[in-house]
mmCIF file of C-alpha atoms in Angstrom:
data_model
loop_
_atom_site.group_PDB
_atom_site.id
_atom_site.type_symbol
_atom_site.label_atom_id
_atom_site.label_comp_id
_atom_site.label_asym_id
_atom_site.label_seq_id
_atom_site.Cartn_x
_atom_site.Cartn_y
_atom_site.Cartn_z
ATOM 1 C CA MET A 77 29.483 -24.020 1.279
ATOM 2 C CA THR A 78 28.731 -26.834 3.708
ATOM 3 C CA PRO A 79 25.980 -29.258 2.641
ATOM 4 C CA ASP A 80 23.523 -28.104 5.320
ATOM 5 C CA ILE A 81 23.782 -24.438 4.304
ATOM 6 C CA ARG A 82 21.493 -23.513 1.433
ATOM 7 C CA ARG A 83 20.826 -20.155 -0.132
ATOM 8 C CA ILE A 84 17.407 -18.990 -1.229
ATOM 9 C CA LEU A 85 16.880 -15.869 -3.313
ATOM 10 C CA THR A 86 13.481 -14.172 -3.017
ATOM 11 C CA ILE A 87 11.951 -11.885 -5.647
ATOM 12 C CA ASN A 88 9.082 -9.560 -4.758
ATOM 13 C CA ALA A 89 7.938 -7.381 -7.654
ATOM 14 C CA GLY A 90 5.810 -4.273 -7.253
ATOM 15 C CA SER A 91 4.315 -2.044 -9.912
ATOM 16 C CA SER A 92 7.493 0.066 -10.137
ATOM 17 C CA SER A 93 9.982 -1.862 -8.000
ATOM 18 C CA ILE A 94 11.670 -5.201 -7.407
ATOM 19 C CA LYS A 95 12.698 -6.186 -3.897
ATOM 20 C CA PHE A 96 15.056 -9.115 -3.507
ATOM 21 C CA ALA A 97 16.665 -10.818 -0.541
ATOM 22 C CA LEU A 98 19.095 -13.642 0.080
ATOM 23 C CA PHE A 99 18.611 -16.152 2.877
ATOM 24 C CA GLU A 100 20.837 -18.968 3.998
ATOM 25 C CA GLY A 101 20.683 -21.708 6.558
ATOM 26 C CA GLY A 102 19.729 -25.275 7.253
ATOM 27 C CA GLU A 103 17.040 -25.971 9.825
ATOM 28 C CA THR A 104 16.710 -22.233 10.475
ATOM 29 C CA ILE A 105 17.260 -19.490 7.943
ATOM 30 C CA ARG A 106 18.744 -16.036 8.245
ATOM 31 C CA ARG A 107 18.686 -13.076 5.897
ATOM 32 C CA VAL A 108 22.129 -12.116 4.630
ATOM 33 C CA LEU A 109 21.146 -9.230 2.362
ATOM 34 C CA ASN A 110 18.311 -7.041 1.131
ATOM 35 C CA GLY A 111 18.175 -5.349 -2.233
ATOM 36 C CA LYS A 112 15.796 -3.152 -4.155
ATOM 37 C CA ILE A 113 15.368 -1.517 -7.531
ATOM 38 C CA GLU A 114 13.017 1.476 -7.335
ATOM 39 C CA GLY A 115 11.594 3.791 -9.970
ATOM 40 C CA ILE A 116 11.143 1.185 -12.692
ATOM 41 C CA GLY A 117 9.571 2.894 -15.705
ATOM 42 C CA PHE A 118 10.592 6.369 -14.507
ATOM 43 C CA GLN A 119 13.442 8.666 -15.461
ATOM 44 C CA GLU A 120 14.998 8.419 -12.021
ATOM 45 C CA GLY A 121 15.508 5.052 -10.368
ATOM 46 C CA ARG A 122 17.906 3.453 -7.924
ATOM 47 C CA PHE A 123 19.577 0.113 -7.268
ATOM 48 C CA ALA A 124 20.523 -0.531 -3.641
ATOM 49 C CA VAL A 125 21.823 -3.467 -1.619
ATOM 50 C CA LYS A 126 22.352 -3.761 2.132
ATOM 51 C CA SER A 127 24.280 -6.821 3.277
ATOM 52 C CA LEU A 128 25.656 -8.336 6.465
ATOM 53 C CA ASN A 129 28.935 -8.159 4.558
ATOM 54 C CA GLN A 130 29.380 -4.396 4.367
ATOM 55 C CA GLY A 131 31.695 -4.778 1.412
ATOM 56 C CA GLU A 132 28.692 -5.789 -0.670
ATOM 57 C CA ASN A 133 26.654 -2.700 0.229
ATOM 58 C CA ALA A 134 25.847 -0.598 -2.811
ATOM 59 C CA SER A 135 23.613 2.237 -3.940
ATOM 60 C CA ARG A 136 23.599 3.837 -7.365
ATOM 61 C CA PRO A 137 21.233 5.515 -9.813
ATOM 62 C CA LEU A 138 19.590 3.186 -12.292
ATOM 63 C CA VAL A 139 17.212 3.841 -15.154
ATOM 64 C CA ALA A 140 15.163 0.751 -16.038
ATOM 65 C CA ARG A 141 12.364 1.175 -18.554
ATOM 66 C CA ASP A 142 10.599 -1.993 -17.389
ATOM 67 C CA HIS A 143 10.878 -5.015 -15.089
ATOM 68 C CA THR A 144 12.602 -7.093 -17.763
ATOM 69 C CA VAL A 145 15.514 -4.655 -17.810
ATOM 70 C CA ALA A 146 15.564 -4.383 -14.017
ATOM 71 C CA ILE A 147 15.700 -8.127 -13.364
ATOM 72 C CA VAL A 148 18.763 -8.452 -15.629
ATOM 73 C CA VAL A 149 20.548 -6.104 -13.227
ATOM 74 C CA VAL A 150 19.566 -8.352 -10.298
ATOM 75 C CA MET A 151 20.649 -11.524 -12.091
ATOM 76 C CA ASP A 152 23.966 -9.960 -13.131
ATOM 77 C CA TRP A 153 24.580 -8.883 -9.549
ATOM 78 C CA VAL A 154 23.847 -12.395 -8.253
ATOM 79 C CA GLN A 155 25.965 -14.089 -10.875
ATOM 80 C CA GLU A 156 28.950 -11.802 -10.269
ATOM 81 C CA ARG A 157 28.992 -12.531 -6.525
ATOM 82 C CA MET A 158 28.241 -16.201 -6.190
ATOM 83 C CA GLU A 159 28.222 -19.463 -8.033
ATOM 84 C CA THR A 160 24.664 -20.266 -9.026
ATOM 85 C CA SER A 161 25.320 -23.778 -7.751
ATOM 86 C CA GLY A 162 25.281 -22.149 -4.320
ATOM 87 C CA LEU A 163 21.624 -21.220 -4.770
ATOM 88 C CA ALA A 164 19.088 -23.838 -3.719
ATOM 89 C CA ALA A 165 16.143 -22.049 -5.327
ATOM 90 C CA VAL A 166 14.493 -18.750 -6.230
ATOM 91 C CA GLY A 167 11.142 -17.872 -4.692
ATOM 92 C CA HIS A 168 8.728 -15.449 -6.361
ATOM 93 C CA ARG A 169 5.775 -13.612 -4.877
ATOM 94 C CA VAL A 170 2.946 -14.182 -7.338
ATOM 95 C CA VAL A 171 -0.044 -11.948 -6.677
ATOM 96 C CA HIS A 172 -2.844 -14.140 -8.019
ATOM 97 C CA GLY A 173 -3.292 -17.888 -7.780
ATOM 98 C CA GLY A 174 -6.809 -17.971 -9.178
ATOM 99 C CA PRO A 175 -9.109 -20.806 -8.091
ATOM 100 C CA ASN A 176 -6.530 -23.589 -8.474
ATOM 101 C CA TYR A 177 -3.304 -22.374 -6.859
ATOM 102 C CA TRP A 178 -2.818 -21.445 -3.236
ATOM 103 C CA GLU A 179 -0.054 -23.682 -1.880
ATOM 104 C CA PRO A 180 3.471 -22.757 -3.041
ATOM 105 C CA GLN A 181 4.265 -24.446 -6.339
ATOM 106 C CA ARG A 182 7.529 -25.609 -7.877
ATOM 107 C CA ILE A 183 7.524 -23.816 -11.213
ATOM 108 C CA THR A 184 7.303 -26.025 -14.298
ATOM 109 C CA PRO A 185 6.365 -25.237 -17.894
ATOM 110 C CA GLU A 186 2.835 -26.390 -17.028
ATOM 111 C CA VAL A 187 2.638 -23.973 -14.072
ATOM 112 C CA ILE A 188 3.918 -21.111 -16.242
ATOM 113 C CA GLY A 189 1.230 -21.923 -18.803
ATOM 114 C CA ALA A 190 -1.435 -21.891 -16.085
ATOM 115 C CA LEU A 191 -0.171 -18.562 -14.741
ATOM 116 C CA LYS A 192 -0.372 -17.056 -18.221
ATOM 117 C CA GLU A 193 -4.011 -18.149 -18.401
ATOM 118 C CA LEU A 194 -4.525 -16.328 -15.081
ATOM 119 C CA SER A 195 -3.058 -13.061 -16.389
ATOM 120 C CA PRO A 196 -6.500 -11.566 -17.161
ATOM 121 C CA PHE A 197 -7.336 -11.931 -13.442
ATOM 122 C CA ASP A 198 -4.710 -9.308 -12.645
ATOM 123 C CA PRO A 199 -3.137 -7.701 -15.722
ATOM 124 C CA GLU A 200 -1.444 -5.083 -13.521
ATOM 125 C CA HIS A 201 0.891 -7.615 -11.878
ATOM 126 C CA MET A 202 0.795 -11.082 -13.414
ATOM 127 C CA PRO A 203 2.550 -10.395 -16.765
ATOM 128 C CA GLN A 204 5.465 -8.738 -14.955
ATOM 129 C CA GLU A 205 5.788 -11.568 -12.453
ATOM 130 C CA ILE A 206 5.656 -14.224 -15.163
ATOM 131 C CA GLY A 207 8.283 -12.268 -17.093
ATOM 132 C CA LEU A 208 10.645 -12.376 -14.108
ATOM 133 C CA ILE A 209 10.152 -16.128 -13.724
ATOM 134 C CA GLU A 210 10.899 -16.681 -17.406
ATOM 135 C CA ALA A 211 13.974 -14.440 -17.246
ATOM 136 C CA PHE A 212 15.461 -16.585 -14.466
ATOM 137 C CA ARG A 213 14.506 -19.737 -16.347
ATOM 138 C CA ARG A 214 16.373 -18.548 -19.440
ATOM 139 C CA ARG A 215 19.493 -17.481 -17.524
ATOM 140 C CA PHE A 216 19.558 -20.360 -15.012
ATOM 141 C CA PRO A 217 17.591 -23.254 -16.558
ATOM 142 C CA ASP A 218 18.568 -25.767 -13.864
ATOM 143 C CA LEU A 219 17.790 -23.527 -10.886
ATOM 144 C CA PRO A 220 14.551 -24.532 -9.102
ATOM 145 C CA GLN A 221 11.952 -21.765 -8.836
ATOM 146 C CA VAL A 222 8.913 -21.616 -6.566
ATOM 147 C CA ALA A 223 5.760 -19.493 -6.882
ATOM 148 C CA CYS A 224 4.321 -18.218 -3.573
ATOM 149 C CA PHE A 225 0.780 -16.910 -3.928
ATOM 150 C CA ASP A 226 -0.456 -13.752 -2.227
ATOM 151 C CA THR A 227 -4.008 -15.112 -2.241
ATOM 152 C CA ALA A 228 -3.187 -18.200 -0.159
ATOM 153 C CA PHE A 229 -3.953 -16.730 3.278
ATOM 154 C CA HIS A 230 -7.570 -16.134 2.236
ATOM 155 C CA HIS A 231 -8.075 -19.466 0.473
ATOM 156 C CA GLU A 232 -10.616 -20.725 3.019
ATOM 157 C CA LEU A 233 -12.748 -17.595 3.228
ATOM 158 C CA PRO A 234 -16.314 -18.477 4.246
ATOM 159 C CA ARG A 235 -18.507 -18.841 1.195
ATOM 160 C CA VAL A 236 -20.591 -15.795 2.123
ATOM 161 C CA ALA A 237 -17.401 -13.685 2.042
ATOM 162 C CA ARG A 238 -16.175 -15.207 -1.241
ATOM 163 C CA LEU A 239 -19.335 -14.612 -3.255
ATOM 164 C CA LEU A 240 -19.709 -11.575 -5.513
ATOM 165 C CA PRO A 241 -23.306 -10.463 -6.213
ATOM 166 C CA ILE A 242 -23.179 -10.908 -9.974
ATOM 167 C CA PRO A 243 -24.704 -13.673 -12.156
ATOM 168 C CA ARG A 244 -23.657 -17.092 -10.851
ATOM 169 C CA ARG A 245 -22.255 -18.214 -14.191
ATOM 170 C CA TYR A 246 -19.158 -16.090 -13.543
ATOM 171 C CA GLU A 247 -18.328 -17.949 -10.346
ATOM 172 C CA ALA A 248 -17.706 -21.054 -12.454
ATOM 173 C CA LYS A 249 -15.076 -19.011 -14.295
ATOM 174 C CA GLY A 250 -13.273 -18.176 -11.063
ATOM 175 C CA VAL A 251 -14.758 -14.724 -10.482
ATOM 176 C CA ARG A 252 -15.015 -14.284 -6.704
ATOM 177 C CA ARG A 253 -13.339 -12.532 -3.800
ATOM 178 C CA TYR A 254 -9.773 -13.774 -3.381
ATOM 179 C CA GLY A 255 -8.033 -11.235 -1.175
ATOM 180 C CA PHE A 256 -4.343 -10.332 -1.260
ATOM 181 C CA HIS A 257 -1.391 -9.328 0.946
ATOM 182 C CA GLY A 258 -1.466 -12.954 2.072
ATOM 183 C CA LEU A 259 2.290 -13.294 2.565
ATOM 184 C CA SER A 260 2.253 -10.238 4.813
ATOM 185 C CA TYR A 261 -0.754 -11.497 6.768
ATOM 186 C CA SER A 262 0.802 -14.942 7.230
ATOM 187 C CA TYR A 263 3.912 -13.327 8.674
ATOM 188 C CA LEU A 264 1.887 -11.054 10.963
ATOM 189 C CA MET A 265 -0.070 -14.005 12.327
ATOM 190 C CA GLU A 266 3.163 -15.911 13.004
ATOM 191 C CA GLU A 267 4.547 -12.904 14.845
ATOM 192 C CA LEU A 268 1.297 -12.433 16.757
ATOM 193 C CA ALA A 269 1.431 -16.070 17.867
ATOM 194 C CA ARG A 270 5.058 -15.624 18.959
ATOM 195 C CA LEU A 271 4.215 -12.494 20.930
ATOM 196 C CA SER A 272 1.173 -14.172 22.482
ATOM 197 C CA ALA A 273 2.869 -17.387 23.619
ATOM 198 C CA GLY A 274 1.532 -19.389 20.666
ATOM 199 C CA LYS A 275 -2.081 -18.291 20.940
ATOM 200 C CA THR A 276 -3.911 -17.418 17.738
ATOM 201 C CA GLU A 277 -7.423 -17.562 19.170
ATOM 202 C CA GLY A 278 -9.490 -14.430 19.190
ATOM 203 C CA ARG A 279 -10.805 -11.715 16.905
ATOM 204 C CA THR A 280 -8.113 -9.819 15.021
ATOM 205 C CA ILE A 281 -8.029 -7.139 12.350
ATOM 206 C CA LEU A 282 -4.808 -6.934 10.352
ATOM 207 C CA ALA A 283 -4.210 -3.610 8.603
ATOM 208 C CA HIS A 284 -1.522 -3.710 5.909
ATOM 209 C CA LEU A 285 -1.287 -0.035 4.993
ATOM 210 C CA GLY A 286 1.268 0.926 2.372
ATOM 211 C CA ASN A 287 1.267 1.887 -1.305
ATOM 212 C CA GLY A 288 -1.170 -0.978 -1.596
ATOM 213 C CA ALA A 289 -3.504 -1.177 1.387
ATOM 214 C CA SER A 290 -5.954 -3.719 2.706
ATOM 215 C CA LEU A 291 -7.449 -5.109 5.896
ATOM 216 C CA ALA A 292 -8.240 -8.678 6.915
ATOM 217 C CA ALA A 293 -10.634 -9.968 9.547
ATOM 218 C CA VAL A 294 -9.157 -13.028 11.266
ATOM 219 C CA ARG A 295 -10.966 -15.286 13.701
ATOM 220 C CA ASP A 296 -8.928 -17.907 15.576
ATOM 221 C CA GLY A 297 -6.121 -17.618 13.047
ATOM 222 C CA ARG A 298 -8.331 -17.962 9.955
ATOM 223 C CA SER A 299 -9.196 -15.205 7.494
ATOM 224 C CA ILE A 300 -12.967 -14.693 7.389
ATOM 225 C CA ASP A 301 -13.035 -11.532 5.249
ATOM 226 C CA THR A 302 -10.752 -9.024 3.569
ATOM 227 C CA SER A 303 -11.125 -5.673 1.836
ATOM 228 C CA MET A 304 -9.493 -6.541 -1.508
ATOM 229 C CA ALA A 305 -11.607 -8.723 -3.762
ATOM 230 C CA PHE A 306 -11.230 -10.236 -7.252
ATOM 231 C CA THR A 307 -8.202 -7.997 -7.861
ATOM 232 C CA PRO A 308 -5.982 -5.853 -5.600
ATOM 233 C CA ALA A 309 -7.749 -2.737 -6.941
ATOM 234 C CA ALA A 310 -10.715 -3.189 -4.584
ATOM 235 C CA GLY A 311 -11.288 -2.005 -1.028
ATOM 236 C CA LEU A 312 -9.455 0.976 0.442
ATOM 237 C CA PRO A 313 -8.232 3.988 -1.536
ATOM 238 C CA MET A 314 -4.469 3.545 -1.880
ATOM 239 C CA SER A 315 -1.524 5.519 -3.203
ATOM 240 C CA THR A 316 -2.735 5.463 -6.805
ATOM 241 C CA ARG A 317 -5.630 2.949 -6.720
ATOM 242 C CA ALA A 318 -9.193 4.089 -6.224
ATOM 243 C CA GLY A 319 -10.438 1.142 -4.171
ATOM 244 C CA ASP A 320 -14.184 0.470 -4.172
ATOM 245 C CA LEU A 321 -16.217 2.543 -6.642
ATOM 246 C CA ASP A 322 -19.792 2.678 -7.894
ATOM 247 C CA PRO A 323 -19.747 0.362 -10.963
ATOM 248 C CA GLY A 324 -22.116 2.787 -12.670
ATOM 249 C CA LEU A 325 -19.127 5.103 -13.033
ATOM 250 C CA VAL A 326 -17.799 2.888 -15.853
ATOM 251 C CA TRP A 327 -20.886 3.475 -18.003
ATOM 252 C CA TYR A 328 -21.109 7.154 -17.062
ATOM 253 C CA LEU A 329 -17.504 7.877 -18.137
ATOM 254 C CA ALA A 330 -17.943 5.802 -21.285
ATOM 255 C CA ARG A 331 -20.890 8.011 -22.301
ATOM 256 C CA THR A 332 -19.597 11.405 -21.169
ATOM 257 C CA GLU A 333 -15.833 11.068 -21.720
ATOM 258 C CA ASN A 334 -15.729 8.309 -24.352
ATOM 259 C CA MET A 335 -13.538 6.460 -21.860
ATOM 260 C CA MET A 336 -12.600 2.961 -23.007
ATOM 261 C CA PRO A 337 -12.058 0.016 -20.588
ATOM 262 C CA ARG A 338 -8.265 0.263 -20.873
ATOM 263 C CA GLU A 339 -8.373 3.967 -19.994
ATOM 264 C CA PHE A 340 -10.688 3.319 -17.050
ATOM 265 C CA ASN A 341 -8.330 0.618 -15.783
ATOM 266 C CA GLU A 342 -5.391 3.011 -16.094
ATOM 267 C CA MET A 343 -7.288 5.698 -14.186
ATOM 268 C CA VAL A 344 -8.401 3.559 -11.242
ATOM 269 C CA ASN A 345 -5.018 1.836 -10.836
ATOM 270 C CA ARG A 346 -2.471 4.577 -11.555
ATOM 271 C CA GLU A 347 -4.186 7.974 -11.396
ATOM 272 C CA SER A 348 -6.541 7.708 -8.422
ATOM 273 C CA GLY A 349 -6.319 7.180 -4.660
ATOM 274 C CA LEU A 350 -4.140 9.671 -2.785
ATOM 275 C CA LEU A 351 -2.629 10.906 -6.055
ATOM 276 C CA GLY A 352 -5.959 11.532 -7.723
ATOM 277 C CA MET A 353 -7.516 13.189 -4.692
ATOM 278 C CA SER A 354 -4.546 15.430 -3.899
ATOM 279 C CA GLU A 355 -3.545 16.103 -7.523
ATOM 280 C CA THR A 356 0.025 16.383 -6.274
ATOM 281 C CA SER A 357 1.444 13.189 -4.719
ATOM 282 C CA ALA A 358 0.803 9.527 -3.963
ATOM 283 C CA ASP A 359 3.202 9.708 -0.992
ATOM 284 C CA LEU A 360 1.390 10.123 2.310
ATOM 285 C CA ARG A 361 4.463 11.699 3.894
ATOM 286 C CA GLU A 362 4.432 14.510 1.346
ATOM 287 C CA LEU A 363 0.699 15.009 1.816
ATOM 288 C CA LEU A 364 1.096 15.268 5.589
ATOM 289 C CA ASP A 365 3.780 17.922 5.078
ATOM 290 C CA ARG A 366 1.455 20.102 3.015
ATOM 291 C CA GLU A 367 -1.997 19.368 4.441
ATOM 292 C CA ALA A 368 -2.043 22.563 6.553
ATOM 293 C CA GLU A 369 -1.952 24.790 3.455
ATOM 294 C CA ASP A 370 -3.399 22.445 0.798
ATOM 295 C CA SER A 371 -7.026 21.394 1.223
ATOM 296 C CA ARG A 372 -6.651 18.738 -1.474
ATOM 297 C CA ALA A 373 -3.910 17.007 0.508
ATOM 298 C CA ALA A 374 -5.961 17.297 3.684
ATOM 299 C CA GLU A 375 -9.022 15.770 2.025
ATOM 300 C CA ALA A 376 -7.018 12.893 0.550
ATOM 301 C CA ILE A 377 -5.636 12.022 3.993
ATOM 302 C CA ALA A 378 -9.055 12.399 5.622
ATOM 303 C CA LEU A 379 -10.666 10.079 3.063
ATOM 304 C CA PHE A 380 -7.980 7.422 3.550
ATOM 305 C CA CYS A 381 -8.344 7.450 7.353
ATOM 306 C CA TYR A 382 -12.146 7.512 7.137
ATOM 307 C CA GLN A 383 -12.245 4.489 4.856
ATOM 308 C CA VAL A 384 -9.881 2.467 7.066
ATOM 309 C CA LYS A 385 -12.033 3.380 10.082
ATOM 310 C CA LYS A 386 -15.167 2.188 8.234
ATOM 311 C CA TRP A 387 -13.593 -1.146 7.361
ATOM 312 C CA ILE A 388 -12.498 -1.661 10.980
ATOM 313 C CA GLY A 389 -16.086 -1.106 12.085
ATOM 314 C CA ALA A 390 -17.438 -3.487 9.444
ATOM 315 C CA PHE A 391 -14.946 -6.208 10.303
ATOM 316 C CA ALA A 392 -15.591 -5.815 14.034
ATOM 317 C CA ALA A 393 -19.238 -6.549 13.211
ATOM 318 C CA ALA A 394 -18.276 -9.569 11.071
ATOM 319 C CA LEU A 395 -16.065 -10.891 13.879
ATOM 320 C CA GLY A 396 -18.669 -10.271 16.572
ATOM 321 C CA GLY A 397 -16.283 -8.044 18.503
ATOM 322 C CA LEU A 398 -12.598 -7.274 18.538
ATOM 323 C CA ASP A 399 -9.567 -8.319 20.584
ATOM 324 C CA THR A 400 -6.563 -7.123 18.571
ATOM 325 C CA ILE A 401 -5.667 -4.703 15.788
ATOM 326 C CA VAL A 402 -2.298 -4.971 14.047
ATOM 327 C CA PHE A 403 -0.951 -2.066 11.982
ATOM 328 C CA SER A 404 1.711 -2.914 9.416
ATOM 329 C CA GLY A 405 3.074 -1.817 6.033
ATOM 330 C CA GLY A 406 4.948 1.407 5.337
ATOM 331 C CA ILE A 407 2.112 3.636 6.567
ATOM 332 C CA GLY A 408 0.886 1.355 9.325
ATOM 333 C CA GLU A 409 4.365 0.968 10.803
ATOM 334 C CA ASN A 410 5.638 4.536 10.476
ATOM 335 C CA ALA A 411 2.750 7.035 10.567
ATOM 336 C CA PRO A 412 1.586 7.643 14.168
ATOM 337 C CA LEU A 413 -0.690 10.516 13.134
ATOM 338 C CA ILE A 414 -2.526 8.301 10.637
ATOM 339 C CA ARG A 415 -2.967 5.513 13.200
ATOM 340 C CA SER A 416 -4.308 8.055 15.685
ATOM 341 C CA ARG A 417 -6.815 9.482 13.202
ATOM 342 C CA ILE A 418 -7.979 6.016 12.205
ATOM 343 C CA CYS A 419 -8.570 4.966 15.819
ATOM 344 C CA GLU A 420 -10.139 8.256 16.892
ATOM 345 C CA GLY A 421 -13.805 7.723 17.732
ATOM 346 C CA LEU A 422 -13.510 3.936 17.985
ATOM 347 C CA GLY A 423 -13.697 3.900 21.755
ATOM 348 C CA PHE A 424 -17.104 2.208 21.502
ATOM 349 C CA LEU A 425 -15.224 -0.853 20.176
ATOM 350 C CA GLY A 426 -12.868 -0.798 23.162
ATOM 351 C CA ILE A 427 -9.968 0.907 21.350
ATOM 352 C CA SER A 428 -7.946 3.397 23.376
ATOM 353 C CA LEU A 429 -4.520 4.512 22.132
ATOM 354 C CA ASP A 430 -1.670 5.655 24.346
ATOM 355 C CA ALA A 431 -0.443 8.861 22.669
ATOM 356 C CA GLU A 432 3.171 8.493 23.823
ATOM 357 C CA ARG A 433 3.450 4.864 22.808
ATOM 358 C CA ASN A 434 1.848 5.607 19.450
ATOM 359 C CA GLU A 435 4.176 8.513 18.756
ATOM 360 C CA GLY A 436 7.164 6.282 19.523
ATOM 361 C CA ASN A 437 5.966 3.454 17.235
ATOM 362 C CA ALA A 438 5.996 1.121 20.237
ATOM 363 C CA PRO A 439 5.130 -2.565 19.676
ATOM 364 C CA VAL A 440 1.908 -2.023 21.655
ATOM 365 C CA ILE A 441 0.330 1.420 21.229
ATOM 366 C CA SER A 442 -2.905 0.916 23.167
ATOM 367 C CA LYS A 443 -3.385 1.895 26.807
ATOM 368 C CA GLU A 444 -3.016 -0.751 29.494
ATOM 369 C CA GLN A 445 -6.755 -0.605 30.215
ATOM 370 C CA SER A 446 -7.775 -0.736 26.534
ATOM 371 C CA ALA A 447 -10.133 -3.653 25.884
ATOM 372 C CA VAL A 448 -8.572 -4.016 22.421
ATOM 373 C CA THR A 449 -4.813 -4.479 22.114
ATOM 374 C CA VAL A 450 -3.426 -2.341 19.281
ATOM 375 C CA ARG A 451 -0.042 -3.457 17.963
ATOM 376 C CA VAL A 452 2.503 -2.257 15.427
ATOM 377 C CA ILE A 453 4.316 -5.180 13.779
ATOM 378 C CA PRO A 454 6.738 -4.648 10.873
ATOM 379 C CA THR A 455 5.884 -7.123 8.147
ATOM 380 C CA ASP A 456 8.323 -9.309 6.214
ATOM 381 C CA GLU A 457 6.991 -10.879 3.023
ATOM 382 C CA GLU A 458 10.452 -12.008 1.953
ATOM 383 C CA VAL A 459 11.014 -14.296 4.941
ATOM 384 C CA MET A 460 7.629 -15.923 4.281
ATOM 385 C CA ILE A 461 8.661 -16.531 0.669
ATOM 386 C CA ALA A 462 11.933 -18.084 1.850
ATOM 387 C CA LYS A 463 10.155 -20.354 4.340
ATOM 388 C CA SER A 464 7.675 -21.448 1.675
ATOM 389 C CA VAL A 465 10.471 -22.176 -0.787
ATOM 390 C CA ARG A 466 12.333 -24.261 1.756
ATOM 391 C CA ALA A 467 9.180 -26.287 2.467
ATOM 392 C CA VAL A 468 8.715 -26.985 -1.242
ATOM 393 C CA ILE A 469 12.298 -27.999 -2.008
ATOM 394 C CA ASP A 470 12.386 -30.203 1.116
ATOM 395 C CA ARG A 471 9.161 -31.948 0.102
ATOM 396 C CA PRO A 472 9.603 -35.524 -1.145
ATOM 397 C CA PRO A 473 8.814 -36.031 -4.850
ATOM 398 C CA ASN A 474 5.139 -36.517 -5.767
ATOM 399 C CA LYS A 475 3.951 -34.904 -2.505
#
């Protein structure tokens, strides 16, 4: 490998998956492969890789009981195909940075210790992500690793948007609105600037709609509000997460069902949302297929669209108007019917979809005369991780 070509491996862990990608380049970077392990913790899973070198393409069943087992498969695959000396660094998406971390951080024992202290902020994601970092550290002790925080995009939220209306003493302990999907939103804003000749001025709502779903209100390139809050469980109903709920429900279920905090957490994170409402599936595609004959599926879809519509209205008010909406994420990019239902009735905000463009997943799906431009932009968290890693490893010491 020539000295100016460096390889960066990115790791993006979900609740039941690990996505990884390999980038190489000097001044500019390019993706050379994508990989994914799906179905972690389930009886049926899959390992798949798609590479520019077709000889490296692979897809096979894989049963991994947890992320620790799954990451060994990734590390074995990397080690079998390249010298680790050819890797410049590994970049990890870390969901929560708490009050002290927002810029990408070179991972040290001190940073790992701080991340472990943050685990109670998001016990659904942080322990897994820390486990992956430690697995790489054990296997490749000399390989630099970088943590890229999903809260960073919202770091400068206005104070009124950060505050939670609970006793002030908890704010001193870091309890406030943080917001998430920051790597996705950073990428979308870069793409929006590219598509708009470098302009980031204006009033924009970003809608990252996938298994996890959130919206962000952005004014002149800066996040001023977002639907997720202290943890990624807040805001919209999602595939298996409930989103915002009446906090009185905790006490009610404790009294009537003897439900303990751990059980409540399990319910609102893994048994609710589209899955809980439909009682059949967390996959919106499956629900759309059966909504005509299954009222539960129809109601789950209707609730999801209704809640997104409500947040768009609220954020339009917070922004003082609206210039652009961007749909992204698995649902936002690929579900024309959902986008149509969300935007239906929002003509008073200046939103007017073009049915043909929307059905074809065109880059711009609004009508020419629409006062609000509605875009579909595929997101790419991995490239943002790679860019952040490169910036960190290129940074002079003590900077």
